[in-house]
Tab-separated table of C-alpha atoms and ligand atoms in Angstrom:
chain	number	residue	atom	x	y	z
A	982	MET	CA	180.931	109.869	166.680
A	983	SER	CA	179.070	109.597	170.011
A	984	THR	CA	176.287	111.703	168.341
A	985	ALA	CA	175.690	108.917	165.865
A	986	ILE	CA	176.010	106.184	168.508
A	987	ASP	CA	173.504	107.780	170.855
A	988	TYR	CA	171.058	108.191	168.022
A	989	LEU	CA	171.524	104.640	166.706
A	990	LEU	CA	170.951	103.284	170.230
A	991	HIS	CA	167.632	105.231	170.463
A	992	LEU	CA	166.464	103.729	167.153
A	993	ALA	CA	167.737	100.230	168.073
A	994	ASP	CA	166.209	100.269	171.542
A	995	ASN	CA	162.793	101.243	170.062
A	996	ALA	CA	162.929	98.340	167.715
A	997	VAL	CA	164.142	95.710	170.185
A	998	VAL	CA	161.727	96.714	172.940
A	999	LEU	CA	158.631	96.723	170.653
A	1000	GLY	CA	159.948	93.526	168.981
A	1001	GLN	CA	160.196	91.772	172.363
A	1002	ARG	CA	156.679	93.009	173.354
A	1003	ASP	CA	155.064	91.878	170.150
A	1004	ALA	CA	156.826	88.548	170.442
A	1005	GLU	CA	154.892	87.880	173.639
A	1006	TRP	CA	151.952	87.031	171.378
A	1007	CYS	CA	153.850	84.150	169.814
A	1008	GLY	CA	151.785	81.033	170.441
A	1009	HIS	CA	149.055	83.136	172.108
A	1010	GLY	CA	147.635	85.091	169.104
A	1011	PRO	CA	143.883	85.605	168.962
A	1012	ILE	CA	143.780	83.652	165.678
A	1013	LEU	CA	146.470	81.693	163.840
A	1014	GLU	CA	146.960	84.293	161.121
A	1015	GLU	CA	147.528	87.062	163.664
A	1016	ASP	CA	149.852	84.897	165.697
A	1017	LEU	CA	151.956	84.514	162.540
A	1018	ALA	CA	151.651	88.164	161.628
A	1019	LEU	CA	152.781	89.491	164.973
A	1020	ALA	CA	155.704	87.014	165.044
A	1021	ASN	CA	156.782	88.300	161.571
A	1022	VAL	CA	156.391	91.960	162.606
A	1023	SER	CA	158.476	91.209	165.686
A	1024	LEU	CA	161.097	89.479	163.551
A	1025	ASP	CA	161.383	92.501	161.299
A	1026	LEU	CA	161.850	94.787	164.334
A	1027	ILE	CA	164.456	92.580	165.975
A	1028	GLY	CA	166.195	92.369	162.589
A	1029	GLN	CA	166.223	96.174	162.357
A	1030	ALA	CA	167.516	96.407	165.955
A	1031	ARG	CA	170.339	94.013	165.170
A	1032	LEU	CA	171.512	96.070	162.150
A	1033	LEU	CA	171.377	99.261	164.262
A	1034	TYR	CA	173.190	97.735	167.201
A	1035	GLN	CA	175.834	96.302	164.768
A	1036	ARG	CA	176.337	99.755	163.356
A	1037	ALA	CA	176.610	101.316	166.775
A	1038	ALA	CA	179.061	98.623	167.928
A	1039	THR	CA	181.245	99.242	164.872
A	1040	LEU	CA	181.363	102.952	165.703
A	1041	MET	CA	182.086	102.235	169.368
A	1042	GLY	CA	184.905	99.932	168.488
A	1043	GLY	CA	186.728	98.006	171.213
A	1044	ASP	CA	184.802	94.933	172.358
A	1045	ALA	CA	181.353	96.322	171.685
A	1046	THR	CA	178.958	93.865	170.030
A	1047	GLU	CA	175.274	93.870	169.164
A	1048	ASP	CA	174.675	91.301	171.893
A	1049	LYS	CA	176.387	93.337	174.529
A	1050	LEU	CA	174.280	96.331	173.630
A	1051	ALA	CA	171.053	94.421	173.659
A	1052	TYR	CA	171.662	92.084	176.649
A	1053	PHE	CA	174.063	93.757	178.935
A	1054	ARG	CA	172.686	97.290	179.357
A	1055	ASP	CA	170.188	97.976	182.184
A	1056	ALA	CA	166.836	99.726	181.918
A	1057	ALA	CA	168.247	103.177	182.661
A	1058	ASP	CA	170.619	102.855	179.705
A	1059	PHE	CA	167.807	102.227	177.247
A	1060	ARG	CA	166.636	105.133	175.061
A	1061	ASN	CA	163.371	103.807	173.699
A	1062	TYR	CA	160.003	105.627	173.787
A	1063	THR	CA	158.056	104.705	176.946
A	1064	LEU	CA	155.056	103.836	174.677
A	1065	LEU	CA	156.858	100.789	173.404
A	1066	GLU	CA	157.578	99.144	176.773
A	1067	LEU	CA	153.983	99.212	178.064
A	1068	PRO	CA	152.251	95.921	178.559
A	1069	HIS	CA	149.435	94.821	176.151
A	1070	HIS	CA	146.663	96.256	178.291
A	1071	GLY	CA	145.350	99.398	179.848
A	1072	PRO	CA	146.532	101.076	183.060
A	1073	LEU	CA	146.151	98.987	186.193
A	1074	VAL	CA	146.563	99.652	189.881
A	1075	GLY	CA	149.388	98.087	191.926
A	1076	TYR	CA	150.039	94.435	191.154
A	1077	ALA	CA	146.761	93.844	189.355
A	1078	ALA	CA	147.121	91.449	186.415
A	1079	SER	CA	145.312	91.455	183.195
A	1080	ASP	CA	144.967	89.412	180.013
A	1081	ARG	CA	146.707	90.832	176.924
A	1082	ASP	CA	144.371	93.062	174.958
A	1083	TYR	CA	144.843	92.865	171.209
A	1084	ALA	CA	143.364	96.305	170.648
A	1085	THR	CA	146.198	97.778	172.741
A	1086	THR	CA	148.754	95.864	170.594
A	1087	ILE	CA	147.238	97.012	167.358
A	1088	VAL	CA	146.796	100.675	168.373
A	1089	ARG	CA	150.414	100.812	169.615
A	1090	ASN	CA	151.774	99.230	166.418
A	1091	PHE	CA	149.743	101.627	164.345
A	1092	LEU	CA	150.904	104.748	166.239
A	1093	TYR	CA	154.536	103.648	166.063
A	1094	SER	CA	154.614	102.470	162.454
A	1095	ALA	CA	152.805	105.619	161.339
A	1096	LEU	CA	155.798	107.521	162.762
A	1097	MET	CA	158.404	105.105	161.483
A	1098	VAL	CA	157.355	105.163	157.799
A	1099	HIS	CA	158.161	108.884	157.917
A	1100	LEU	CA	161.268	108.623	160.064
A	1101	TRP	CA	162.827	105.792	158.031
A	1102	ASP	CA	161.901	107.552	154.843
A	1103	ALA	CA	163.741	110.722	155.970
A	1104	LEU	CA	166.698	108.648	157.274
A	1105	THR	CA	167.341	107.192	153.890
A	1106	ARG	CA	169.089	110.601	153.383
A	1107	SER	CA	171.169	110.312	156.622
A	1108	SER	CA	174.793	111.365	156.315
A	1109	ASP	CA	175.631	108.033	157.961
A	1110	SER	CA	175.549	105.843	154.888
A	1111	GLU	CA	175.052	102.644	156.831
A	1112	LEU	CA	172.054	104.110	158.724
A	1113	ALA	CA	170.701	105.275	155.354
A	1114	ALA	CA	171.021	101.718	154.057
A	1115	ILE	CA	169.204	100.303	157.127
A	1116	ALA	CA	166.492	102.916	156.719
A	1117	ALA	CA	165.977	102.003	153.044
A	1118	LYS	CA	165.164	98.424	154.117
A	1119	SER	CA	163.194	99.341	157.242
A	1120	VAL	CA	160.850	101.780	155.484
A	1121	LYS	CA	159.617	98.832	153.320
A	1122	GLU	CA	158.963	96.743	156.392
A	1123	ALA	CA	157.379	99.585	158.385
A	1124	THR	CA	154.976	100.114	155.497
A	1125	TYR	CA	153.687	96.555	155.822
A	1126	HIS	CA	153.464	96.987	159.622
A	1127	LEU	CA	151.460	100.162	159.062
A	1128	HIS	CA	149.021	98.507	156.634
A	1129	HIS	CA	148.589	95.505	158.921
A	1130	SER	CA	147.878	97.532	162.060
A	1131	ARG	CA	145.780	100.137	160.255
A	1132	ASP	CA	143.503	97.402	158.743
A	1133	TRP	CA	142.879	95.962	162.222
A	1134	LEU	CA	142.410	99.424	163.725
A	1135	VAL	CA	139.585	100.045	161.221
A	1136	ARG	CA	138.039	96.612	161.757
A	1137	PHE	CA	138.076	97.140	165.523
A	1138	GLY	CA	136.978	100.754	165.530
A	1139	ASP	CA	134.285	100.288	162.923
A	1140	GLY	CA	133.327	96.842	164.193
A	1141	THR	CA	131.099	95.718	167.087
A	1142	ASP	CA	130.280	97.797	170.110
A	1143	GLU	CA	132.755	95.711	172.121
A	1144	SER	CA	135.603	96.013	169.628
A	1145	HIS	CA	134.988	99.735	169.235
A	1146	ALA	CA	134.971	100.316	172.964
A	1147	ARG	CA	138.241	98.418	173.376
A	1148	ALA	CA	139.941	100.206	170.461
A	1149	GLN	CA	138.787	103.586	171.818
A	1150	ALA	CA	140.061	102.702	175.306
A	1151	ALA	CA	143.411	101.728	173.860
A	1152	VAL	CA	143.632	104.949	171.902
A	1153	ASP	CA	142.736	106.966	175.031
A	1154	HIS	CA	145.310	105.142	177.080
A	1155	LEU	CA	148.223	105.219	174.491
A	1156	MET	CA	147.801	108.499	172.686
A	1157	PRO	CA	149.280	110.653	175.443
A	1158	TYR	CA	152.537	108.684	175.241
A	1159	THR	CA	152.974	109.746	171.593
A	1160	GLU	CA	153.784	113.288	172.844
A	1161	GLU	CA	157.253	111.931	173.506
A	1162	PHE	CA	157.759	111.554	169.742
A	1163	TRP	CA	157.808	115.292	169.355
A	1164	ALA	CA	159.891	116.424	172.385
A	1165	SER	CA	163.365	116.353	170.765
A	1166	SER	CA	165.915	114.865	173.094
A	1167	PRO	CA	169.503	116.191	173.126
A	1168	ALA	CA	170.619	113.079	171.218
A	1169	GLU	CA	167.987	113.722	168.544
A	1170	THR	CA	168.794	117.373	168.247
A	1171	ALA	CA	172.503	116.726	167.971
A	1172	ALA	CA	171.950	113.916	165.424
A	1173	ALA	CA	169.688	116.195	163.321
A	1174	GLU	CA	172.238	119.032	163.413
A	1175	ALA	CA	175.011	116.616	162.300
A	1176	GLY	CA	172.837	115.356	159.395
A	1177	VAL	CA	172.828	111.865	160.868
A	1178	GLY	CA	169.294	112.151	162.213
A	1179	VAL	CA	166.043	113.976	161.502
A	1180	ASP	CA	164.322	116.889	163.258
A	1181	VAL	CA	161.336	115.075	164.654
A	1182	ARG	CA	159.141	118.171	164.375
A	1183	THR	CA	159.267	117.924	160.586
A	1184	LEU	CA	157.507	114.533	160.749
A	1185	ARG	CA	154.515	115.608	162.758
A	1186	ALA	CA	152.227	116.791	159.954
A	1187	GLY	CA	152.675	113.550	158.075
A	1188	TRP	CA	152.018	111.498	161.225
A	1189	ASP	CA	148.970	113.576	162.070
A	1190	ALA	CA	147.559	112.984	158.545
A	1191	LEU	CA	148.006	109.233	158.788
A	1192	VAL	CA	146.494	109.088	162.275
A	1193	ASN	CA	143.535	111.385	161.581
A	1194	ASP	CA	142.705	109.588	158.291
A	1195	ALA	CA	142.745	106.202	160.020
A	1196	PHE	CA	140.796	107.307	163.090
A	1197	ALA	CA	138.085	108.820	160.842
A	1198	GLU	CA	137.712	105.610	158.886
A	1199	ALA	CA	137.763	103.620	162.184
A	1200	THR	CA	135.141	105.982	163.748
A	1201	LEU	CA	137.500	106.568	166.683
A	1202	THR	CA	137.879	109.836	168.523
A	1203	ARG	CA	141.316	111.396	168.851
A	1204	PRO	CA	141.751	112.464	172.535
A	1205	ALA	CA	143.293	115.734	173.472
A	1206	CYS	CA	146.842	115.132	174.768
A	1207	ARG	CA	148.119	117.512	177.369
A	1208	GLY	CA	150.053	117.035	180.540
A	1209	TYR	CA	153.044	114.903	181.421
A	1210	VAL	CA	155.376	113.933	178.537
A	1211	THR	CA	157.179	110.687	179.134
A	1212	GLN	CA	160.910	110.590	178.776
A	1213	GLY	CA	161.918	107.058	177.968
A	1214	LYS	CA	164.336	108.266	175.397
A	1215	LEU	CA	166.190	110.092	178.155
A	1216	GLY	CA	166.411	106.825	180.099
A	1217	LEU	CA	163.522	107.622	182.494
A	1218	HIS	CA	161.275	104.642	182.066
A	1219	SER	CA	158.042	103.224	183.411
A	1220	GLU	CA	158.119	100.288	185.873
A	1221	HIS	CA	157.490	97.913	182.980
A	1222	LEU	CA	160.791	98.080	181.138
A	1223	SER	CA	162.859	96.245	183.812
A	1224	PHE	CA	160.480	93.314	183.738
A	1225	LEU	CA	160.608	93.182	179.962
A	1226	LEU	CA	164.421	93.289	179.929
A	1227	GLY	CA	164.633	90.778	182.752
A	1228	GLU	CA	162.889	88.275	180.607
A	1229	MET	CA	164.737	89.247	177.378
A	1230	GLN	CA	168.207	89.317	178.919
A	1231	SER	CA	168.069	86.424	181.370
A	1232	LEU	CA	169.398	83.744	179.079
A	1233	ALA	CA	172.253	85.820	177.743
A	1234	ARG	CA	173.222	86.854	181.262
A	1235	ALA	CA	173.037	83.311	182.605
A	1236	HIS	CA	175.301	82.043	179.807
A	1237	PRO	CA	177.535	84.991	178.791
A	1238	ASN	CA	179.125	84.464	175.407
A	1239	GLY	CA	177.183	81.295	174.973
A	1240	CYS	CA	176.715	80.049	171.418
A	1241	TRP	CA	175.503	76.945	169.680
B	1466	MET	CA	191.424	91.649	136.891
B	1467	SER	CA	193.893	89.030	135.698
B	1468	ASP	CA	192.760	85.981	133.727
B	1469	ALA	CA	193.576	83.793	136.698
B	1470	GLN	CA	191.419	85.935	138.982
B	1471	ALA	CA	188.604	85.957	136.427
B	1472	SER	CA	188.663	82.150	136.242
B	1473	VAL	CA	188.527	81.801	140.021
B	1474	ARG	CA	185.619	84.158	140.057
B	1475	GLU	CA	183.822	82.071	137.457
B	1476	ARG	CA	184.494	78.922	139.448
B	1477	ILE	CA	183.066	80.484	142.581
B	1478	LEU	CA	179.981	81.781	140.782
B	1479	ALA	CA	179.395	78.371	139.203
B	1480	ALA	CA	179.652	76.596	142.553
B	1481	LEU	CA	177.455	79.159	144.355
B	1482	ASP	CA	174.809	78.796	141.637
B	1483	ALA	CA	173.975	75.457	143.143
B	1484	LEU	CA	172.923	77.130	146.401
B	1485	THR	CA	169.165	77.617	146.842
B	1486	ASP	CA	167.213	79.542	149.400
B	1487	PRO	CA	166.931	77.476	152.609
B	1488	GLU	CA	163.201	78.180	152.786
B	1489	ILE	CA	162.349	78.112	149.091
B	1490	PRO	CA	164.557	75.424	147.698
B	1491	VAL	CA	163.501	75.908	144.049
B	1492	VAL	CA	165.169	79.255	143.493
B	1493	THR	CA	168.885	79.976	143.776
B	1494	LEU	CA	170.456	82.713	145.814
B	1495	ARG	CA	171.552	84.382	142.649
B	1496	GLU	CA	168.039	84.300	141.181
B	1497	LEU	CA	166.592	85.811	144.332
B	1498	GLY	CA	169.128	88.592	144.321
B	1499	ILE	CA	170.638	87.583	147.651
B	1500	LEU	CA	173.970	86.725	146.093
B	1501	ARG	CA	175.214	90.107	144.715
B	1502	ASP	CA	178.772	89.791	143.565
B	1503	VAL	CA	182.076	88.014	143.738
B	1504	ARG	CA	184.835	90.584	143.636
B	1505	THR	CA	188.528	90.925	144.017
B	1506	THR	CA	189.731	93.455	146.595
B	1507	PRO	CA	193.229	94.342	147.861
B	1508	ASP	CA	192.435	92.097	150.865
B	1509	GLY	CA	191.495	89.131	148.699
B	1510	LEU	CA	188.285	87.680	147.187
B	1511	GLU	CA	184.904	88.769	148.569
B	1512	VAL	CA	181.500	87.158	148.127
B	1513	VAL	CA	178.853	89.827	148.640
B	1514	ILE	CA	175.389	88.866	149.913
B	1515	THR	CA	172.439	91.042	150.965
B	1516	PRO	CA	169.607	90.223	153.369
B	1517	THR	CA	165.998	90.157	152.169
B	1518	TYR	CA	164.010	91.244	155.208
B	1519	SER	CA	166.047	92.789	158.049
B	1520	GLY	CA	165.088	89.887	160.309
B	1521	CYS	CA	165.256	87.101	157.784
B	1522	PRO	CA	166.216	84.118	159.886
B	1523	ALA	CA	167.633	82.349	156.862
B	1524	MET	CA	170.568	84.719	156.485
B	1525	GLY	CA	172.791	82.878	158.967
B	1526	GLN	CA	172.131	79.579	157.134
B	1527	ILE	CA	172.815	81.278	153.804
B	1528	GLU	CA	176.151	82.654	154.945
B	1529	ASP	CA	177.134	79.206	156.324
B	1530	ASP	CA	176.155	77.590	152.997
B	1531	VAL	CA	178.247	80.043	151.044
B	1532	LYS	CA	181.211	79.540	153.381
B	1533	ALA	CA	180.909	75.774	153.141
B	1534	THR	CA	180.771	75.938	149.333
B	1535	LEU	CA	183.939	78.086	149.254
B	1536	ALA	CA	185.693	75.710	151.683
B	1537	ALA	CA	184.750	72.705	149.447
B	1538	LEU	CA	186.310	74.508	146.516
B	1539	GLY	CA	189.465	75.150	148.582
B	1540	ILE	CA	189.176	78.846	147.818
B	1541	GLU	CA	189.914	81.569	150.324
B	1542	ALA	CA	187.275	84.254	150.203
B	1543	ARG	CA	185.472	86.453	152.719
B	1544	VAL	CA	181.672	86.648	152.908
B	1545	VAL	CA	180.490	90.235	153.145
B	1546	THR	CA	176.969	91.347	153.972
B	1547	GLN	CA	176.113	94.598	152.193
B	1548	LEU	CA	172.780	96.429	152.812
B	1549	SER	CA	172.845	98.976	150.028
B	1550	PRO	CA	171.235	98.993	147.496
B	1551	ALA	CA	168.358	97.566	149.501
B	1552	TRP	CA	167.174	94.212	148.276
B	1553	THR	CA	164.034	94.307	146.198
B	1554	THR	CA	161.824	91.652	144.696
B	1555	ASP	CA	162.090	93.562	141.414
B	1556	TRP	CA	165.517	91.888	140.946
B	1557	MET	CA	163.858	88.495	140.534
B	1558	SER	CA	163.991	87.226	136.940
B	1559	ASP	CA	160.927	86.039	135.117
B	1560	ALA	CA	162.401	82.552	135.114
B	1561	ALA	CA	162.710	82.669	138.902
B	1562	LYS	CA	159.154	83.883	139.211
B	1563	GLU	CA	157.976	81.010	137.115
B	1564	LYS	CA	159.758	78.548	139.345
B	1565	LEU	CA	158.027	80.046	142.384
B	1566	ARG	CA	154.651	79.691	140.669
B	1567	ALA	CA	155.374	76.022	139.767
B	1568	TYR	CA	156.328	75.504	143.429
B	1569	GLY	CA	152.935	76.837	144.596
B	1570	ILE	CA	153.955	80.385	145.565
B	1571	ALA	CA	152.380	83.319	143.694
B	1572	PRO	CA	155.345	85.391	142.557
B	1573	PRO	CA	155.662	89.111	143.532
B	1574	HIS	CA	154.189	91.870	141.385
B	1575	VAL	CA	156.507	94.539	140.208
B	1576	ARG	CA	156.415	97.389	142.783
B	1577	PRO	CA	154.500	100.466	141.701
B	1578	ALA	CA	156.598	103.500	141.004
B	1579	PRO	CA	157.284	105.218	144.361
B	1580	GLU	CA	155.085	108.117	145.100
B	1581	VAL	CA	156.138	111.022	147.217
B	1582	GLY	CA	155.261	111.647	150.815
B	1583	ILE	CA	152.357	110.387	152.840
B	1584	VAL	CA	150.212	109.382	149.868
B	1585	ARG	CA	152.526	106.436	149.449
B	1586	PHE	CA	151.964	105.316	153.030
B	1587	MET	CA	148.235	106.106	153.105
B	1588	LYS	CA	147.420	103.636	150.368
B	1589	ARG	CA	146.316	100.133	151.045
B	1590	PRO	CA	148.499	97.362	149.798
B	1591	ALA	CA	148.062	96.966	146.058
B	1592	THR	CA	144.941	94.927	145.534
B	1593	ALA	CA	145.984	94.142	142.020
B	1594	ALA	CA	144.737	90.579	141.426
B	1595	VAL	CA	147.092	87.889	142.605
B	1596	ALA	CA	146.640	84.800	140.420
B	1597	CYS	CA	146.285	81.425	142.124
B	1598	PRO	CA	149.380	79.331	141.446
B	1599	LYS	CA	147.266	76.203	141.305
B	1600	CYS	CA	144.456	77.087	138.831
B	1601	GLY	CA	145.435	80.524	137.578
B	1602	SER	CA	142.223	82.195	138.708
B	1603	THR	CA	142.485	85.817	139.814
B	1604	HIS	CA	139.425	85.395	141.916
B	1605	THR	CA	141.426	85.354	145.157
B	1606	VAL	CA	141.417	87.067	148.534
B	1607	VAL	CA	144.059	87.925	151.072
B	1608	SER	CA	143.664	86.068	154.306
B	1609	SER	CA	146.567	87.633	156.135
B	1610	GLN	CA	149.265	90.073	155.100
B	1611	PHE	CA	151.848	87.968	156.857
B	1612	GLY	CA	152.212	84.310	155.963
B	1613	SER	CA	154.550	81.537	157.019
B	1614	THR	CA	157.520	83.941	156.602
B	1615	ALA	CA	157.817	87.709	156.611
B	1616	CYS	CA	158.296	87.850	152.841
B	1617	LYS	CA	154.910	86.123	152.090
B	1618	ALA	CA	151.262	86.960	152.486
B	1619	LEU	CA	148.509	84.289	152.897
B	1620	TYR	CA	145.924	84.174	150.125
B	1621	LYS	CA	142.919	81.946	149.293
B	1622	CYS	CA	141.615	81.004	145.816
B	1623	LEU	CA	137.877	81.408	145.698
B	1624	ASP	CA	137.585	79.166	142.650
B	1625	CYS	CA	139.639	76.103	143.563
B	1626	GLN	CA	139.480	76.954	147.297
B	1627	GLU	CA	143.252	76.388	147.797
B	1628	PRO	CA	145.093	78.577	150.254
B	1629	PHE	CA	148.439	79.695	148.914
B	1630	ASP	CA	151.379	81.951	149.695
B	1631	TYR	CA	152.043	85.190	147.817
B	1632	PHE	CA	155.610	86.482	147.721
B	1633	LYS	CA	155.115	90.160	148.631
B	1634	PRO	CA	156.730	92.972	146.638
B	1635	TYR	CA	159.596	94.482	148.669
C	455	LIG	ZN1	142.862	78.399	142.390
């Protein structure tokens, strides 16, 4: 039981954290159409997170609810990939601030949705029938997210000198974080062995094919990725997650059990 | 199912048939495939609904509308959300699609047969011509893959110059 719960929380945390990040563009999109698109992508992700948290809460029993799982756990309890909690810009020193960079947003959404189309597809065969049902919906949504981000990736990469440079910088910055996809965590390994989850290593060839194909069309160079592998899914996060959660959780914590 | 149960079921279905989608008020929940079933269980009557997109913000409203309709009938029934089989636009009847078109929303194409593996994901969204709901021209372009709601894309007609929504296949 706890095998399925741990795995569901990993999937749910991924969705809610990226959903919250992408929602930061709401009202600030570079053009109206993209403002709407990002809000809709975000809505899909938060919808997926809700279904996953609901399933986890059902398995946990007691007084667990989707809201408790989303709003009343702290950063160290979250099991999302570090990639998804990073701000929408490149690395900065200290307290330096930066405007949001749309290339970073697009590259991250592309790298994540290129994984999720394969992961959701495989999870439609999960031994947890509720997770399989969530996956059957989510794979359709992830496919639209992939097409959206891939289109913009190609436009940026194969666009002007400026857009190419920013897309390449985003790729160089974010690509190393994708190594975390392939380092199976104990929760993922246990879930795969139980038939609830998927052995992440089986997804790599499909992800590589999508990434290489898109980068070639976008005239972007795939950087070599070696070195430190982030461990967000083990609860070891960057400094950015606490700030993200602080904003996301403040209302629920100020008014516990509030409703309207 | 007894005759009495069957007649209650018919009454519920007839009443629920008046309910339309909160965001597209020309098609009913049954026509959209959101209202799946009214069934008798050992625990009583159940009305089964299924969400469209995972994050569809209309689902709460839809559940409230169903509950209010049942309350007005004075019938005790639970509202159950069921995810499987996953909702698909292929469930939409031709009549419902025609209503969408008349309302100004280009109806969804039938989804292509699923292909296996990454080929399916590699492909661009089907560029099969989407006909303008105003003038019928297929001389149209996509402006954005996400429109006013997650289920729609934004298109523009190059003949009559009208922007319009396309209900995306799901
Ligand atoms: Zn037209």
